[in-house]
PDB file of C-alpha atoms in Angstrom:
ATOM      1  CA  MET A  16       8.381 -13.947  17.216  1.00 80.00           C
ATOM      2  CA  MET A  17       6.788 -11.490  14.836  1.00 90.00           C
ATOM      3  CA  LYS A  18       8.448  -9.117  12.410  1.00 94.00           C
ATOM      4  CA  ILE A  19       6.891  -6.113  10.722  1.00 96.00           C
ATOM      5  CA  ASN A  20       7.975  -6.129   7.081  1.00 97.00           C
ATOM      6  CA  ALA A  21       6.326  -2.927   5.881  1.00 98.00           C
ATOM      7  CA  ILE A  22       3.686  -0.301   6.558  1.00 97.00           C
ATOM      8  CA  LYS A  23       1.644   1.798   4.178  1.00 97.00           C
ATOM      9  CA  ILE A  24      -0.528   4.721   5.217  1.00 96.00           C
ATOM     10  CA  ASN A  25      -3.103   5.969   2.693  1.00 97.00           C
ATOM     11  CA  ILE A  26      -4.955   9.238   3.070  1.00 95.00           C
ATOM     12  CA  LYS A  27      -7.543  10.416   0.550  1.00 97.00           C
ATOM     13  CA  THR A  28      -8.550  14.051   0.688  1.00 95.00           C
ATOM     14  CA  VAL A  29     -10.885  16.196  -1.343  1.00 91.00           C
ATOM     15  CA  ASP A  30      -7.766  17.490  -3.144  1.00 92.00           C
ATOM     16  CA  GLY A  31      -5.920  14.212  -3.818  1.00 93.00           C
ATOM     17  CA  GLU A  32      -4.061  11.385  -2.140  1.00 96.00           C
ATOM     18  CA  PHE A  33      -1.329  11.509   0.486  1.00 94.00           C
ATOM     19  CA  GLY A  34       0.469   8.898   2.532  1.00 93.00           C
ATOM     20  CA  THR A  35       3.683   7.032   3.068  1.00 94.00           C
ATOM     21  CA  TYR A  36       5.279   3.619   2.655  1.00 96.00           C
ATOM     22  CA  PHE A  37       8.114   2.218   4.751  1.00 95.00           C
ATOM     23  CA  GLU A  38       9.895  -1.149   4.684  1.00 96.00           C
ATOM     24  CA  PHE A  39      11.598  -2.330   7.847  1.00 95.00           C
ATOM     25  CA  SER A  40      14.990  -4.072   7.847  1.00 92.00           C
ATOM     26  CA  LYS A  41      15.751  -7.228   9.794  1.00 89.00           C
ATOM     27  CA  GLY A  42      16.941  -6.441  13.292  1.00 88.00           C
ATOM     28  CA  LEU A  43      16.661  -3.111  15.046  1.00 91.00           C
ATOM     29  CA  ASN A  44      15.093  -0.209  13.157  1.00 92.00           C
ATOM     30  CA  ILE A  45      15.525   3.303  14.516  1.00 91.00           C
ATOM     31  CA  ILE A  46      12.988   5.918  13.489  1.00 90.00           C
ATOM     32  CA  ARG A  47      14.236   9.447  13.933  1.00 91.00           C
ATOM     33  CA  GLY A  48      13.229  12.835  12.633  1.00 86.00           C
ATOM     34  CA  ASN A  49      12.382  16.373  13.578  1.00 88.00           C
ATOM     35  CA  ASN A  50       9.155  17.309  15.327  1.00 86.00           C
ATOM     36  CA  SER A  51       6.005  16.883  13.221  1.00 78.00           C
ATOM     37  CA  THR A  52       7.608  14.487  10.729  1.00 79.00           C
ATOM     38  CA  GLY A  53       5.339  11.504  11.470  1.00 82.00           C
ATOM     39  CA  LYS A  54       7.192   9.395  14.057  1.00 89.00           C
ATOM     40  CA  SER A  55       4.216   9.251  16.422  1.00 89.00           C
ATOM     41  CA  THR A  56       1.803   8.696  13.548  1.00 90.00           C
ATOM     42  CA  LEU A  57       3.889   5.729  12.369  1.00 93.00           C
ATOM     43  CA  PHE A  58       4.030   4.173  15.843  1.00 92.00           C
ATOM     44  CA  GLN A  59       0.325   4.742  16.546  1.00 93.00           C
ATOM     45  CA  SER A  60      -0.591   3.366  13.112  1.00 94.00           C
ATOM     46  CA  ILE A  61       1.156   0.070  13.867  1.00 95.00           C
ATOM     47  CA  ILE A  62      -0.647  -0.232  17.205  1.00 93.00           C
ATOM     48  CA  TYR A  63      -3.956   0.670  15.560  1.00 93.00           C
ATOM     49  CA  ALA A  64      -3.565  -1.808  12.682  1.00 95.00           C
ATOM     50  CA  LEU A  65      -2.983  -4.592  15.196  1.00 94.00           C
ATOM     51  CA  GLY A  66      -6.090  -3.630  17.157  1.00 92.00           C
ATOM     52  CA  PHE A  67      -4.159  -2.642  20.268  1.00 92.00           C
ATOM     53  CA  GLU A  68      -5.104   1.048  20.368  1.00 89.00           C
ATOM     54  CA  GLU A  69      -6.555   0.627  23.852  1.00 85.00           C
ATOM     55  CA  LEU A  70      -2.891   0.768  24.948  1.00 84.00           C
ATOM     56  CA  LEU A  71      -3.087   4.405  23.837  1.00 78.00           C
ATOM     57  CA  ARG A  72      -6.058   4.916  26.212  1.00 83.00           C
ATOM     58  CA  GLY A  73      -8.848   4.944  23.686  1.00 80.00           C
ATOM     59  CA  LYS A  74     -10.754   2.935  21.131  1.00 80.00           C
ATOM     60  CA  ASN A  75     -10.850   2.984  17.382  1.00 82.00           C
ATOM     61  CA  ALA A  76      -9.895   6.156  15.490  1.00 82.00           C
ATOM     62  CA  GLU A  77     -10.063   8.466  18.516  1.00 81.00           C
ATOM     63  CA  THR A  78      -6.464   7.422  19.311  1.00 84.00           C
ATOM     64  CA  MET A  79      -5.132   8.416  15.906  1.00 86.00           C
ATOM     65  CA  GLN A  80      -3.410  11.610  14.835  1.00 85.00           C
ATOM     66  CA  SER A  81      -5.437  14.371  13.182  1.00 86.00           C
ATOM     67  CA  VAL A  82      -3.654  13.804   9.857  1.00 89.00           C
ATOM     68  CA  LEU A  83      -5.480  10.462   9.529  1.00 91.00           C
ATOM     69  CA  LYS A  84      -8.901  11.764  10.614  1.00 91.00           C
ATOM     70  CA  ASP A  85      -9.326  15.446   9.917  1.00 90.00           C
ATOM     71  CA  LYS A  86      -6.847  17.291   7.726  1.00 92.00           C
ATOM     72  CA  VAL A  87      -3.488  17.026   6.014  1.00 92.00           C
ATOM     73  CA  LEU A  88      -1.370  20.130   6.367  1.00 86.00           C
ATOM     74  CA  THR A  89       1.214  20.407   3.583  1.00 86.00           C
ATOM     75  CA  MET A  90       4.585  22.164   3.754  1.00 83.00           C
ATOM     76  CA  ASP A  91       3.141  25.197   1.950  1.00 87.00           C
ATOM     77  CA  GLY A  92       0.511  25.657   4.675  1.00 86.00           C
ATOM     78  CA  GLN A  93      -2.404  24.252   2.668  1.00 91.00           C
ATOM     79  CA  GLU A  94      -5.034  22.214   4.533  1.00 92.00           C
ATOM     80  CA  HIS A  95      -6.684  19.240   2.815  1.00 95.00           C
ATOM     81  CA  LYS A  96      -9.806  17.667   4.378  1.00 95.00           C
ATOM     82  CA  VAL A  97      -9.480  13.903   4.929  1.00 95.00           C
ATOM     83  CA  ILE A  98     -12.329  11.855   3.455  1.00 96.00           C
ATOM     84  CA  GLN A  99     -10.809   8.378   3.901  1.00 96.00           C
ATOM     85  CA  SER A 100      -7.680   6.876   5.452  1.00 96.00           C
ATOM     86  CA  SER A 101      -6.253   3.454   6.185  1.00 96.00           C
ATOM     87  CA  VAL A 102      -3.212   1.711   7.616  1.00 97.00           C
ATOM     88  CA  THR A 103      -1.837  -1.450   6.000  1.00 97.00           C
ATOM     89  CA  ILE A 104       0.954  -3.500   7.536  1.00 98.00           C
ATOM     90  CA  GLU A 105       2.637  -6.708   6.511  1.00 97.00           C
ATOM     91  CA  ILE A 106       3.896  -8.971   9.290  1.00 97.00           C
ATOM     92  CA  GLU A 107       5.727 -12.282   9.301  1.00 95.00           C
ATOM     93  CA  ASN A 108       6.196 -14.993  11.919  1.00 94.00           C
ATOM     94  CA  SER A 109       9.242 -17.162  12.650  1.00 91.00           C
ATOM     95  CA  SER A 110       7.931 -19.798  10.196  1.00 92.00           C
ATOM     96  CA  ASN A 111       8.054 -17.204   7.389  1.00 91.00           C
ATOM     97  CA  GLN A 112       4.265 -17.082   7.156  1.00 93.00           C
ATOM     98  CA  ALA A 113       3.201 -13.566   6.259  1.00 95.00           C
ATOM     99  CA  ILE A 114      -0.072 -11.710   6.372  1.00 96.00           C
ATOM    100  CA  THR A 115      -1.131  -8.257   5.300  1.00 97.00           C
ATOM    101  CA  ILE A 116      -3.462  -6.378   7.628  1.00 97.00           C
ATOM    102  CA  ARG A 117      -5.554  -3.380   6.588  1.00 97.00           C
ATOM    103  CA  ARG A 118      -7.604  -1.255   8.938  1.00 96.00           C
ATOM    104  CA  TYR A 119      -9.455   1.911   8.098  1.00 96.00           C
ATOM    105  CA  VAL A 120      -9.108   4.957  10.313  1.00 95.00           C
ATOM    106  CA  LYS A 121     -11.756   6.936   8.452  1.00 95.00           C
ATOM    107  CA  ASN A 122     -14.214   5.321   6.071  1.00 95.00           C
ATOM    108  CA  GLU A 123     -17.987   5.762   6.100  1.00 93.00           C
ATOM    109  CA  ALA A 124     -18.538   2.307   4.549  1.00 95.00           C
ATOM    110  CA  LYS A 125     -16.323   0.316   6.985  1.00 93.00           C
ATOM    111  CA  GLU A 126     -16.839  -0.230  10.703  1.00 89.00           C
ATOM    112  CA  ALA A 127     -13.978   0.762  13.011  1.00 86.00           C
ATOM    113  CA  LYS A 128     -14.074  -2.739  14.539  1.00 90.00           C
ATOM    114  CA  LEU A 129     -13.222  -4.323  11.175  1.00 93.00           C
ATOM    115  CA  ILE A 130      -9.709  -5.486  10.377  1.00 95.00           C
ATOM    116  CA  GLU A 131      -9.099  -6.993   6.950  1.00 96.00           C
ATOM    117  CA  VAL A 132      -6.492  -9.744   6.600  1.00 96.00           C
ATOM    118  CA  SER A 133      -4.840 -11.277   3.539  1.00 96.00           C
ATOM    119  CA  GLU A 134      -2.500 -14.254   3.748  1.00 95.00           C
ATOM    120  CA  THR A 135      -0.065 -12.665   1.307  1.00 95.00           C
ATOM    121  CA  LYS A 136       2.933 -10.371   1.162  1.00 96.00           C
ATOM    122  CA  SER A 137       0.951  -7.730  -0.674  1.00 96.00           C
ATOM    123  CA  LEU A 138       3.215  -4.852   0.370  1.00 96.00           C
ATOM    124  CA  THR A 139       6.754  -6.166  -0.095  1.00 96.00           C
ATOM    125  CA  ARG A 140       6.094  -8.608  -2.945  1.00 95.00           C
ATOM    126  CA  LYS A 141       2.991  -6.955  -4.396  1.00 93.00           C
ATOM    127  CA  GLU A 142       1.146 -10.283  -4.227  1.00 90.00           C
ATOM    128  CA  PRO A 143      -2.567  -9.967  -5.006  1.00 90.00           C
ATOM    129  CA  ALA A 144      -4.536  -9.631  -1.783  1.00 89.00           C
ATOM    130  CA  LEU A 145      -7.887 -11.230  -1.094  1.00 93.00           C
ATOM    131  CA  PHE A 146      -8.916  -9.702   2.222  1.00 95.00           C
ATOM    132  CA  MET A 147     -10.960 -11.610   4.845  1.00 94.00           C
ATOM    133  CA  PRO A 148     -12.945  -9.760   7.527  1.00 94.00           C
ATOM    134  CA  LYS A 149     -11.840 -10.124  11.144  1.00 93.00           C
ATOM    135  CA  TRP A 150     -13.261  -8.273  14.138  1.00 91.00           C
ATOM    136  CA  ILE A 151     -12.109  -6.632  17.379  1.00 89.00           C
ATOM    137  CA  HIS A 152     -13.696  -4.808  20.340  1.00 80.00           C
ATOM    138  CA  ASP A 153     -16.922  -6.835  20.320  1.00 72.00           C
ATOM    139  CA  LYS A 154     -17.699  -8.822  23.438  1.00 69.00           C
ATOM    140  CA  GLY A 155     -16.030 -12.144  22.634  1.00 63.00           C
ATOM    141  CA  GLY A 156     -15.431 -11.002  19.040  1.00 65.00           C
ATOM    142  CA  ALA A 157     -11.657 -10.700  19.186  1.00 64.00           C
ATOM    143  CA  SER A 158     -11.345 -14.265  20.470  1.00 66.00           C
ATOM    144  CA  ASN A 159     -13.943 -15.813  18.135  1.00 72.00           C
ATOM    145  CA  GLU A 160     -12.407 -18.759  16.283  1.00 76.00           C
ATOM    146  CA  ASP A 161     -13.888 -17.836  12.899  1.00 78.00           C
ATOM    147  CA  TYR A 162     -13.869 -14.041  12.847  1.00 83.00           C
ATOM    148  CA  GLY A 163     -11.836 -12.842  15.828  1.00 89.00           C
ATOM    149  CA  PHE A 164      -8.747 -10.929  14.778  1.00 92.00           C
ATOM    150  CA  HIS A 165      -6.769 -11.443  17.977  1.00 90.00           C
ATOM    151  CA  TYR A 166      -7.504 -15.184  17.950  1.00 90.00           C
ATOM    152  CA  TYR A 167      -6.225 -15.278  14.356  1.00 92.00           C
ATOM    153  CA  LEU A 168      -3.179 -13.151  15.209  1.00 93.00           C
ATOM    154  CA  ALA A 169      -2.260 -15.384  18.182  1.00 91.00           C
ATOM    155  CA  LYS A 170      -2.386 -18.459  15.931  1.00 91.00           C
ATOM    156  CA  MET A 171      -0.251 -16.726  13.334  1.00 91.00           C
ATOM    157  CA  ALA A 172       2.290 -15.539  15.918  1.00 90.00           C
ATOM    158  CA  SER A 173       2.676 -19.045  17.293  1.00 87.00           C
ATOM    159  CA  GLY A 174       3.467 -20.401  13.831  1.00 80.00           C
ATOM    160  CA  ILE A 175       0.299 -22.473  13.512  1.00 71.00           C
ATOM    161  CA  CYS A 176      -0.477 -22.907   9.836  1.00 59.00           C
ATOM    162  CA  LEU A 177      -3.185 -20.547   8.727  1.00 58.00           C
TER     163      LEU A 177
END
């Protein structure tokens, strides 16, 4: 069993920073809101951070909402060009082992296949994070024992000590 503790979405634009932070409660969490309030972006961001965006019929950032790739549109109608964005989630297994996962949606210096992992609760407890590189979408890369993200995630989900 896996539990999502929190998610943080960071968006840097030419005009400043935008984003959101949300902590999940134990049990069922219901996300509701009017149209264009970020429900789909939140859901897609979780899938993307876990490297499962192929479920959304695409690969890498092409599956993500425009707000994370192109422009942020504010309530006053202003458009702000996105120069960098990332999704960070903290998950925990049934053995109370937690990891923080960060994946960039837009970043010229980071490959889309890169997922960074820290064995800390850096979102909910603000523990210092030392991120390790893990990889997805390379032939055999996701299942590689040393650097494959999905291999690592499967071990973590099963409660095997990391």
